[in-house]
């Protein structure tokens, strides 16, 4: 497993990150622990979670259960120092009606630390901005004119950055990152951090896959020039790119599509033609579709680390196989042709 640093930080992590969002709903604690064990065997040292998890569905009464499952793992097996743990605080809505504020940041962090049974989080991320986001299919109706004023946004950022500095000095957080953030938002965090001599955002966790490439332009440019690492979530497009739905004709019992139907808005008229094309291409080159999709994220011209997730160790293996796969130039050219034929399918 190749190891890389996140952003300009000293966090040395495996280039593939283990996701955990189904642990506590689609997965039991034992199944989550089995996935951690298997990931460790192949050299993964990086786990991503969130105070909101598990999902499918998200419920206030289960929020935090995934962090508790991870905490129980370290309590039973030890070795916390061998892992880089990333977690997130939610923005406005869901389980955090106030949003991310200077007044609640430390308390919410402390709650995560307690559940994780650790004294520090290596990478603490802001799950989405208080002002809203175009993530989660909201790009189709995104209207930034409804956001608070620039002055209000900046005041919030400044106050939060001050607390971030305090938390870092206390040793509770090593580094910070964003999630579901925009180019403008990320630029403001970086600008203000430099002005205030406060912690900089080292990473951005946004959706990114063969079927969702919104990151490829402005955010990619920012990432290259500012040394920001993309932690790519849903590299399989919520399982679509695995081929298990067989063009939408099969819905395995207990799968994400079985639970929430349209996969968070990813099931659309052009989804399945794109899925069939990518699955066929992988098979043409003798690759598992899952392996190809994850391996492709590691070929990008900007720093990208995929977050892989599964509901079984068997499923996890196909994503883990990407660590030893080099995609040919011929295959990469064919992928770009498909991208132009099937742009933004959902």
PDB file of C-alpha atoms in Angstrom, residues 17-27 47-71 85-91 93-96 108 111-112 115-116 123-128 136 178-180 205-207 231-235 256 266 307-310:
ATOM      1  CA  UNK A  17      -9.056   5.258   3.096  1.00  0.00           C
ATOM      2  CA  UNK A  18     -11.530   2.917   4.789  1.00  0.00           C
ATOM      3  CA  UNK A  19     -15.042   4.347   5.005  1.00  0.00           C
ATOM      4  CA  UNK A  20     -17.412   3.410   7.814  1.00  0.00           C
ATOM      5  CA  UNK A  21     -20.799   5.020   7.196  1.00  0.00           C
ATOM      6  CA  UNK A  22     -22.798   1.753   7.134  1.00  0.00           C
ATOM      7  CA  UNK A  23     -21.482   0.439  10.434  1.00  0.00           C
ATOM      8  CA  UNK A  24     -24.453   0.411  12.785  1.00  0.00           C
ATOM      9  CA  UNK A  25     -27.215   0.090  10.182  1.00  0.00           C
ATOM     10  CA  UNK A  26     -26.262  -2.164   7.271  1.00  0.00           C
ATOM     11  CA  UNK A  27     -23.361  -3.589   9.282  1.00  0.00           C
ATOM     12  CA  UNK A  47     -10.402   5.444   8.672  1.00  0.00           C
ATOM     13  CA  UNK A  48     -13.066   8.038   7.896  1.00  0.00           C
ATOM     14  CA  UNK A  49     -16.198   8.477   9.995  1.00  0.00           C
ATOM     15  CA  UNK A  50     -18.562  11.232  11.191  1.00  0.00           C
ATOM     16  CA  UNK A  51     -20.696  12.225  14.160  1.00  0.00           C
ATOM     17  CA  UNK A  52     -23.743  11.773  11.878  1.00  0.00           C
ATOM     18  CA  UNK A  53     -23.006   8.140  10.933  1.00  0.00           C
ATOM     19  CA  UNK A  54     -24.404   5.596  10.330  1.00  0.00           C
ATOM     20  CA  UNK A  55     -26.445   6.406   7.234  1.00  0.00           C
ATOM     21  CA  UNK A  56     -29.032   4.420   5.280  1.00  0.00           C
ATOM     22  CA  UNK A  57     -30.914   5.931   6.975  1.00  0.00           C
ATOM     23  CA  UNK A  58     -29.619   8.933   8.946  1.00  0.00           C
ATOM     24  CA  UNK A  59     -31.442   9.184  12.279  1.00  0.00           C
ATOM     25  CA  UNK A  60     -30.793  11.365  15.305  1.00  0.00           C
ATOM     26  CA  UNK A  61     -31.190   8.370  17.588  1.00  0.00           C
ATOM     27  CA  UNK A  62     -28.413   6.407  15.825  1.00  0.00           C
ATOM     28  CA  UNK A  63     -26.042   9.328  15.139  1.00  0.00           C
ATOM     29  CA  UNK A  64     -22.682   8.564  16.717  1.00  0.00           C
ATOM     30  CA  UNK A  65     -23.103   4.796  16.667  1.00  0.00           C
ATOM     31  CA  UNK A  66     -20.396   4.373  14.015  1.00  0.00           C
ATOM     32  CA  UNK A  67     -17.879   6.322  16.075  1.00  0.00           C
ATOM     33  CA  UNK A  68     -18.756   4.091  19.034  1.00  0.00           C
ATOM     34  CA  UNK A  69     -18.107   0.971  16.946  1.00  0.00           C
ATOM     35  CA  UNK A  70     -14.660   2.311  16.038  1.00  0.00           C
ATOM     36  CA  UNK A  71     -14.027   3.245  19.662  1.00  0.00           C
ATOM     37  CA  UNK A  85      -8.752   8.727  12.256  1.00  0.00           C
ATOM     38  CA  UNK A  86     -10.813  11.295  10.376  1.00  0.00           C
ATOM     39  CA  UNK A  87     -14.212  12.386  11.638  1.00  0.00           C
ATOM     40  CA  UNK A  88     -16.649  15.197  10.861  1.00  0.00           C
ATOM     41  CA  UNK A  89     -18.923  17.724  12.525  1.00  0.00           C
ATOM     42  CA  UNK A  90     -22.214  18.272  10.678  1.00  0.00           C
ATOM     43  CA  UNK A  91     -23.248  21.635   9.279  1.00  0.00           C
ATOM     44  CA  UNK A  93     -29.478  20.482   9.628  1.00  0.00           C
ATOM     45  CA  UNK A  94     -29.695  16.746  10.298  1.00  0.00           C
ATOM     46  CA  UNK A  95     -28.253  16.295  13.798  1.00  0.00           C
ATOM     47  CA  UNK A  96     -26.763  19.768  14.271  1.00  0.00           C
ATOM     48  CA  UNK A 108     -19.176  18.391  19.576  1.00  0.00           C
ATOM     49  CA  UNK A 111     -18.554  14.046  22.137  1.00  0.00           C
ATOM     50  CA  UNK A 112     -16.833  12.412  19.164  1.00  0.00           C
ATOM     51  CA  UNK A 115     -17.399   7.826  21.427  1.00  0.00           C
ATOM     52  CA  UNK A 116     -14.118   7.045  19.662  1.00  0.00           C
ATOM     53  CA  UNK A 123      -8.283  14.974  10.791  1.00  0.00           C
ATOM     54  CA  UNK A 124     -11.414  16.845  11.893  1.00  0.00           C
ATOM     55  CA  UNK A 125     -13.591  17.848   8.958  1.00  0.00           C
ATOM     56  CA  UNK A 126     -16.561  20.177   8.531  1.00  0.00           C
ATOM     57  CA  UNK A 127     -19.174  17.889   6.941  1.00  0.00           C
ATOM     58  CA  UNK A 128     -20.763  20.650   4.863  1.00  0.00           C
ATOM     59  CA  UNK A 136     -25.983  15.768  -2.786  1.00  0.00           C
ATOM     60  CA  UNK A 178     -13.622  20.454   4.818  1.00  0.00           C
ATOM     61  CA  UNK A 179     -16.258  18.332   3.118  1.00  0.00           C
ATOM     62  CA  UNK A 180     -18.857  19.108   0.453  1.00  0.00           C
ATOM     63  CA  UNK A 205     -13.871  15.443   1.110  1.00  0.00           C
ATOM     64  CA  UNK A 206     -16.195  15.701  -1.878  1.00  0.00           C
ATOM     65  CA  UNK A 207     -18.020  13.188  -4.017  1.00  0.00           C
ATOM     66  CA  UNK A 231     -10.677  12.562  -0.136  1.00  0.00           C
ATOM     67  CA  UNK A 232     -13.018  11.150  -2.763  1.00  0.00           C
ATOM     68  CA  UNK A 233     -16.213   9.703  -1.362  1.00  0.00           C
ATOM     69  CA  UNK A 234     -18.564   7.441  -3.338  1.00  0.00           C
ATOM     70  CA  UNK A 235     -15.868   6.394  -5.852  1.00  0.00           C
ATOM     71  CA  UNK A 256     -28.322   0.688  -0.579  1.00  0.00           C
ATOM     72  CA  UNK A 266     -28.216   9.140  -8.382  1.00  0.00           C
ATOM     73  CA  UNK A 307     -12.655   6.426   0.508  1.00  0.00           C
ATOM     74  CA  UNK A 308     -13.867   2.877  -0.002  1.00  0.00           C
ATOM     75  CA  UNK A 309     -16.885   1.369   1.705  1.00  0.00           C
ATOM     76  CA  UNK A 310     -18.602  -2.000   1.721  1.00  0.00           C
TER      77      UNK A 310
END
